[in-house]
CSV table of C-alpha atoms in Angstrom, one decimal:
chain,number,residue,atom,x,y,z
A,1,MET,CA,115.1,119.6,109.8
A,2,ARG,CA,111.4,120.4,109.7
A,3,GLU,CA,110.3,124.0,109.9
A,4,TYR,CA,107.1,125.9,110.9
A,5,ASP,CA,105.0,127.6,108.4
A,6,ASN,CA,104.6,131.2,109.3
A,7,GLU,CA,101.0,130.9,110.4
A,8,THR,CA,101.7,128.0,112.8
A,9,LEU,CA,104.8,129.7,114.3
A,10,LYS,CA,102.7,132.9,114.9
A,11,ARG,CA,100.0,130.9,116.7
A,12,VAL,CA,102.6,129.2,118.9
A,13,GLN,CA,104.2,132.6,119.7
A,14,GLN,CA,100.9,134.2,120.6
A,15,ALA,CA,99.9,131.3,122.8
A,16,GLU,CA,103.2,131.6,124.7
A,17,LEU,CA,102.8,135.4,125.0
A,18,SER,CA,99.4,134.8,126.6
A,19,ILE,CA,101.0,132.5,129.1
A,20,LEU,CA,103.7,135.0,129.8
A,21,LYS,CA,101.0,137.7,130.5
A,22,ASP,CA,99.2,135.5,133.0
A,23,PHE,CA,102.5,134.7,134.7
A,24,MET,CA,103.4,138.4,134.9
A,25,ASP,CA,100.0,139.3,136.3
A,26,ILE,CA,100.5,137.0,139.3
A,27,CYS,CA,104.1,138.1,139.9
A,28,ASP,CA,103.2,141.8,139.6
A,29,ARG,CA,100.2,141.6,141.8
A,30,HIS,CA,102.1,139.8,144.5
A,31,GLY,CA,105.4,141.7,144.2
A,32,LEU,CA,107.5,138.8,142.9
A,33,ASP,CA,110.7,139.4,140.8
A,34,TYR,CA,111.2,137.9,137.4
A,35,PHE,CA,113.1,138.8,134.3
A,36,GLY,CA,113.7,137.6,130.7
A,37,ILE,CA,116.9,135.7,129.9
A,38,ALA,CA,118.7,134.0,127.0
A,39,GLY,CA,117.0,134.2,123.6
A,40,THR,CA,114.2,136.3,125.1
A,41,GLY,CA,116.7,139.0,125.9
A,42,ILE,CA,118.1,138.9,122.4
A,43,GLY,CA,114.6,139.1,121.0
A,44,ALA,CA,113.8,142.2,123.1
A,45,LEU,CA,117.1,144.0,122.2
A,46,ARG,CA,117.3,143.0,118.6
A,47,HIS,CA,113.6,142.7,117.5
A,48,GLN,CA,111.5,144.2,120.4
A,49,GLY,CA,109.8,140.8,120.6
A,50,PHE,CA,110.3,137.2,119.6
A,51,ILE,CA,113.4,136.4,117.5
A,52,PRO,CA,111.4,135.9,114.2
A,53,TRP,CA,112.1,132.1,114.0
A,54,ASP,CA,112.0,131.4,117.7
A,55,ASP,CA,109.3,129.4,119.5
A,56,ASP,CA,109.8,129.8,123.2
A,57,ILE,CA,110.1,132.4,126.0
A,58,ASP,CA,112.5,132.0,128.9
A,59,VAL,CA,112.1,133.8,132.2
A,60,ALA,CA,114.0,133.6,135.4
A,61,ILE,CA,112.7,134.0,138.9
A,62,PRO,CA,114.7,133.9,142.2
A,63,ARG,CA,114.0,130.7,144.1
A,64,GLU,CA,112.3,132.5,147.1
A,65,ASP,CA,109.9,134.2,144.8
A,66,TYR,CA,109.5,131.0,142.7
A,67,ASN,CA,108.3,129.1,145.7
A,68,LYS,CA,105.7,131.9,146.4
A,69,PHE,CA,104.6,131.8,142.8
A,70,LEU,CA,103.9,128.1,143.0
A,71,GLU,CA,101.6,128.7,146.0
A,72,TYR,CA,99.7,131.5,144.2
A,73,ALA,CA,99.5,129.5,141.0
A,74,LYS,CA,97.7,126.6,142.7
A,75,THR,CA,94.6,128.8,143.1
A,76,GLU,CA,95.0,131.4,140.4
A,77,LEU,CA,96.1,129.4,137.4
A,78,ASP,CA,94.9,125.9,138.1
A,79,ASP,CA,91.8,126.1,135.8
A,80,LYS,CA,93.9,126.9,132.7
A,81,TYR,CA,97.5,125.6,133.3
A,82,ILE,CA,99.6,122.8,134.6
A,83,ILE,CA,102.7,123.9,136.4
A,84,MET,CA,105.0,121.1,135.2
A,85,SER,CA,108.1,120.0,137.2
A,86,THR,CA,109.5,116.7,138.4
A,87,GLU,CA,107.9,117.5,141.8
A,88,TYR,CA,104.5,117.6,140.1
A,89,ASP,CA,105.1,114.6,137.8
A,90,SER,CA,108.2,112.4,138.3
A,91,ASN,CA,108.2,111.5,134.6
A,92,TYR,CA,109.1,115.1,133.7
A,93,PRO,CA,113.0,115.0,133.4
A,94,LEU,CA,114.0,118.6,133.5
A,95,MET,CA,114.9,121.0,136.3
A,96,THR,CA,113.2,123.9,134.5
A,97,THR,CA,109.6,124.4,135.3
A,98,ARG,CA,107.1,124.8,132.5
A,99,ILE,CA,103.7,126.6,132.7
A,100,MET,CA,101.7,124.5,130.3
A,101,LEU,CA,98.4,125.1,128.7
A,102,LYS,CA,96.2,122.2,129.8
A,103,ASN,CA,94.3,122.0,126.5
A,104,SER,CA,97.3,121.8,124.2
A,105,GLU,CA,100.2,119.6,123.1
A,106,PHE,CA,103.8,120.5,122.4
A,107,ARG,CA,105.9,117.4,122.4
A,108,GLU,CA,109.5,118.0,121.4
A,109,GLU,CA,111.4,115.4,119.5
A,110,ALA,CA,113.8,114.9,122.5
A,111,LEU,CA,110.8,114.4,124.8
A,112,LYS,CA,108.5,112.5,122.5
A,113,ASN,CA,108.4,109.3,124.6
A,114,ILE,CA,108.1,111.0,128.0
A,115,LYS,CA,104.9,109.9,129.7
A,116,CYS,CA,103.6,113.2,131.1
A,117,HIS,CA,101.5,116.1,129.8
A,118,LEU,CA,103.6,118.3,127.5
A,119,GLY,CA,101.7,121.4,126.3
A,120,ILE,CA,102.5,124.8,124.8
A,121,PHE,CA,104.6,126.4,127.6
A,122,LEU,CA,106.5,129.2,129.2
A,123,ASP,CA,109.9,128.1,130.4
A,124,VAL,CA,110.6,129.2,134.0
A,125,TYR,CA,114.2,129.0,135.4
A,126,PRO,CA,114.4,129.1,139.2
A,127,PHE,CA,117.6,131.0,140.1
A,128,ASP,CA,119.5,130.1,143.2
A,129,LYS,CA,122.2,131.7,145.3
A,130,ILE,CA,125.7,130.3,144.5
A,131,SER,CA,128.7,130.3,146.8
A,132,ASP,CA,131.1,133.3,146.6
A,133,ASP,CA,133.9,130.9,147.4
A,134,PRO,CA,135.3,129.6,144.0
A,135,LYS,CA,136.1,126.1,145.4
A,136,GLU,CA,132.6,125.7,147.0
A,137,PHE,CA,130.9,127.0,143.9
A,138,LYS,CA,132.8,124.6,141.7
A,139,LYS,CA,131.6,121.7,143.8
A,140,GLN,CA,128.0,123.0,143.9
A,141,ALA,CA,128.0,123.5,140.1
A,142,ARG,CA,129.4,120.0,139.5
A,143,ASP,CA,126.9,118.3,141.8
A,144,ALA,CA,123.8,120.1,140.5
A,145,TRP,CA,124.8,119.5,136.8
A,146,PHE,CA,125.7,115.9,137.5
A,147,TRP,CA,122.4,115.0,139.1
A,148,SER,CA,120.4,117.0,136.5
A,149,LYS,CA,121.9,115.0,133.7
A,150,LEU,CA,121.3,111.7,135.5
A,151,LEU,CA,117.7,112.8,135.9
A,152,ILE,CA,117.4,113.2,132.1
A,153,LEU,CA,119.2,109.9,131.5
A,154,ARG,CA,116.8,108.1,133.8
A,155,SER,CA,114.0,108.8,131.4
A,156,ILE,CA,115.8,109.4,128.1
A,157,PRO,CA,118.5,106.7,127.3
A,158,PHE,CA,119.7,108.5,124.1
A,159,PRO,CA,119.5,112.3,124.6
A,160,VAL,CA,119.9,114.8,121.8
A,161,LEU,CA,123.6,115.7,121.4
A,162,GLY,CA,125.2,118.6,119.7
A,163,PHE,CA,127.7,116.6,117.8
A,164,LYS,CA,127.8,113.6,115.3
A,165,GLY,CA,129.9,110.8,114.1
A,166,PHE,CA,131.8,108.2,116.2
A,167,LYS,CA,131.8,110.5,119.3
A,168,LYS,CA,128.0,110.6,119.2
A,169,THR,CA,127.9,106.8,118.9
A,170,LEU,CA,130.3,106.4,121.8
A,171,VAL,CA,128.4,108.9,124.1
A,172,HIS,CA,125.0,107.4,123.2
A,173,ALA,CA,126.3,103.9,124.1
A,174,ALA,CA,127.6,105.2,127.5
A,175,CYS,CA,124.3,107.0,128.1
A,176,GLY,CA,122.3,103.8,127.3
A,177,VAL,CA,124.4,101.8,129.8
A,178,VAL,CA,123.8,104.4,132.5
A,179,HIS,CA,120.1,104.4,131.8
A,180,PHE,CA,119.9,100.6,131.9
A,181,LEU,CA,121.8,100.4,135.2
A,182,MET,CA,119.6,103.1,136.9
A,183,VAL,CA,116.4,101.3,135.7
A,184,LEU,CA,117.9,97.9,136.8
A,185,CYS,CA,118.7,99.3,140.2
A,186,ARG,CA,115.4,101.0,140.5
A,187,ILE,CA,116.9,104.5,141.0
A,188,SER,CA,113.9,106.8,141.7
A,189,LYS,CA,113.4,109.8,139.5
A,190,LYS,CA,112.2,111.7,142.5
A,191,TRP,CA,115.4,110.8,144.4
A,192,LEU,CA,117.5,112.1,141.6
A,193,TYR,CA,115.4,115.3,141.5
A,194,LYS,CA,115.9,115.8,145.2
A,195,LYS,CA,119.6,115.3,145.0
A,196,CYS,CA,119.8,117.9,142.2
A,197,LEU,CA,117.5,120.3,144.1
A,198,GLU,CA,119.7,120.0,147.2
A,199,ALA,CA,122.8,121.0,145.3
A,200,SER,CA,121.1,123.8,143.5
A,201,THR,CA,119.7,125.3,146.7
A,202,ARG,CA,122.7,124.6,148.9
A,203,TYR,CA,123.5,128.2,149.6
A,204,ASN,CA,120.0,129.7,149.6
A,205,HIS,CA,120.0,129.9,153.4
A,206,TYR,CA,122.8,132.5,153.1
A,207,GLU,CA,121.3,136.0,153.7
A,208,LYS,CA,123.2,137.2,150.6
A,209,THR,CA,125.6,136.1,148.0
A,210,GLU,CA,127.0,138.1,145.1
A,211,ARG,CA,125.6,135.9,142.3
A,212,LEU,CA,122.6,133.9,141.2
A,213,ASP,CA,122.6,131.0,138.7
A,214,PHE,CA,120.5,128.2,137.2
A,215,LEU,CA,123.0,125.4,137.4
A,216,CYS,CA,121.2,122.7,135.4
A,217,ASP,CA,121.6,124.0,131.8
A,218,THR,CA,123.9,122.7,129.1
A,219,THR,CA,126.7,123.9,131.4
A,220,PRO,CA,126.3,125.2,135.0
A,221,TYR,CA,128.2,128.4,134.1
A,222,MET,CA,126.1,129.9,131.3
A,223,ASN,CA,123.4,131.6,133.4
A,224,ILE,CA,125.6,133.2,136.1
A,225,TYR,CA,124.4,136.7,137.0
A,226,LYS,CA,125.8,139.1,139.5
A,227,VAL,CA,123.0,140.4,141.7
A,228,SER,CA,124.3,143.9,141.1
A,229,ASP,CA,123.9,143.3,137.4
A,230,ILE,CA,120.3,142.3,137.8
A,231,TYR,CA,118.8,145.1,140.0
A,232,PRO,CA,117.2,147.4,139.5
A,233,LEU,CA,115.3,145.6,136.8
A,234,GLN,CA,114.6,147.4,133.6
A,235,LYS,CA,111.6,147.1,131.3
A,236,LEU,CA,112.0,146.6,127.6
A,237,PRO,CA,109.4,146.3,124.9
A,238,PHE,CA,108.6,142.7,124.0
A,239,GLU,CA,105.8,142.4,121.4
A,240,ASP,CA,102.9,144.3,122.9
A,241,ILE,CA,104.1,144.3,126.5
A,242,MET,CA,106.9,145.7,128.7
A,243,LEU,CA,108.9,142.9,130.2
A,244,ASN,CA,111.5,143.0,133.0
A,245,PHE,CA,115.2,142.4,132.1
A,246,PRO,CA,118.4,142.6,134.2
A,247,ARG,CA,119.8,146.0,134.5
A,248,SER,CA,123.0,144.9,132.8
A,249,ARG,CA,122.3,142.3,130.1
A,250,HIS,CA,125.2,142.7,127.7
A,251,GLU,CA,127.9,140.7,129.6
A,252,ASN,CA,125.7,137.6,130.1
A,253,LEU,CA,124.3,137.6,126.5
A,254,THR,CA,127.7,138.1,125.1
A,255,GLY,CA,129.1,135.2,127.1
A,256,MET,CA,126.4,132.9,125.8
A,257,TYR,CA,126.1,134.0,122.2
A,258,GLY,CA,129.0,136.3,121.3
A,259,ASP,CA,127.9,139.2,119.0
A,260,TYR,CA,124.2,138.6,119.7
A,261,MET,CA,123.1,141.7,117.7
A,262,GLN,CA,124.4,140.1,114.5
A,263,LEU,CA,121.8,137.9,112.8
A,264,PRO,CA,123.1,134.3,112.5
A,265,PRO,CA,123.3,132.6,109.1
A,266,GLU,CA,120.0,130.9,108.1
A,267,ASP,CA,121.3,127.4,108.7
A,268,LYS,CA,121.9,128.3,112.4
A,269,ARG,CA,118.5,129.7,113.1
A,270,LYS,CA,117.1,126.9,115.2
A,271,ASN,CA,114.0,126.4,117.3
A,272,HIS,CA,112.1,123.6,119.0
A,273,PHE,CA,109.9,122.4,116.2
A,274,PRO,CA,107.7,119.8,117.9
A,275,TYR,CA,107.2,116.1,117.2
A,276,SER,CA,103.6,116.7,118.0
A,277,LEU,CA,101.7,120.0,118.2
A,278,LYS,CA,98.0,120.6,119.0
A,279,PHE,CA,96.3,123.9,119.8
A,280,GLU,CA,93.2,124.1,122.1
A,281,GLU,CA,90.8,123.9,119.2
A,282,ASP,CA,92.6,120.7,118.0
A,283,MET,CA,92.0,119.1,121.3
A,284,LYS,CA,88.2,119.6,121.4
């Protein structure tokens, strides 16, 4: 696996931190809720900033505030950023939204053949209300996850998998067949996106539910937060800023990572080292 040199990694981190500050500025001025999640939470708790080898920032925002943010971003960020989603460009295959620097390139190995702009980015996870009924939630989670994976396969016939050997060969063969059939049948990427969005937002019309989730991750269960564990948000130091985090972070981070305060062995310290990377000065 290729690795960053220290100077390049630092430049990526500083560019991402700059995007985060612009995102926070809009949210804070317009009263929108947002909070750090996943590795960003570990970084804040364990390192008061980036995990030293990490190269991304993950923030969540409730769907209602996310929709408002998109409207503000059209006028306040348009000169500097592209707000990348499948709704913006149907070739983008993910249900996360990325705030990307226009004059940059960050093309991950898994997305190297995707025909859309891929720049240095902030990952934004729209969080949706999920049903309090276990049976209804299970169906919602299954539907959103299923459509999100078909959306990926529509553009990427052989996705990156977390295992090797015969199992990987078998799964890749099945993925290739599904991709070919969707292309043959002219299944629209926008249609897949809308099916996934419908499932994800199915219970957002409820005045209140006990939990929020981003259902389209590796599993639909890894980002579940009780609303009571999110609010009131608490600020923690992250590099040279104070970033919002859920009031109770420990349960979610422990469920995702186990003993997250323990440094992983060096061979497990992974990031998203890009297939192609260009900073603004490289694009001129």
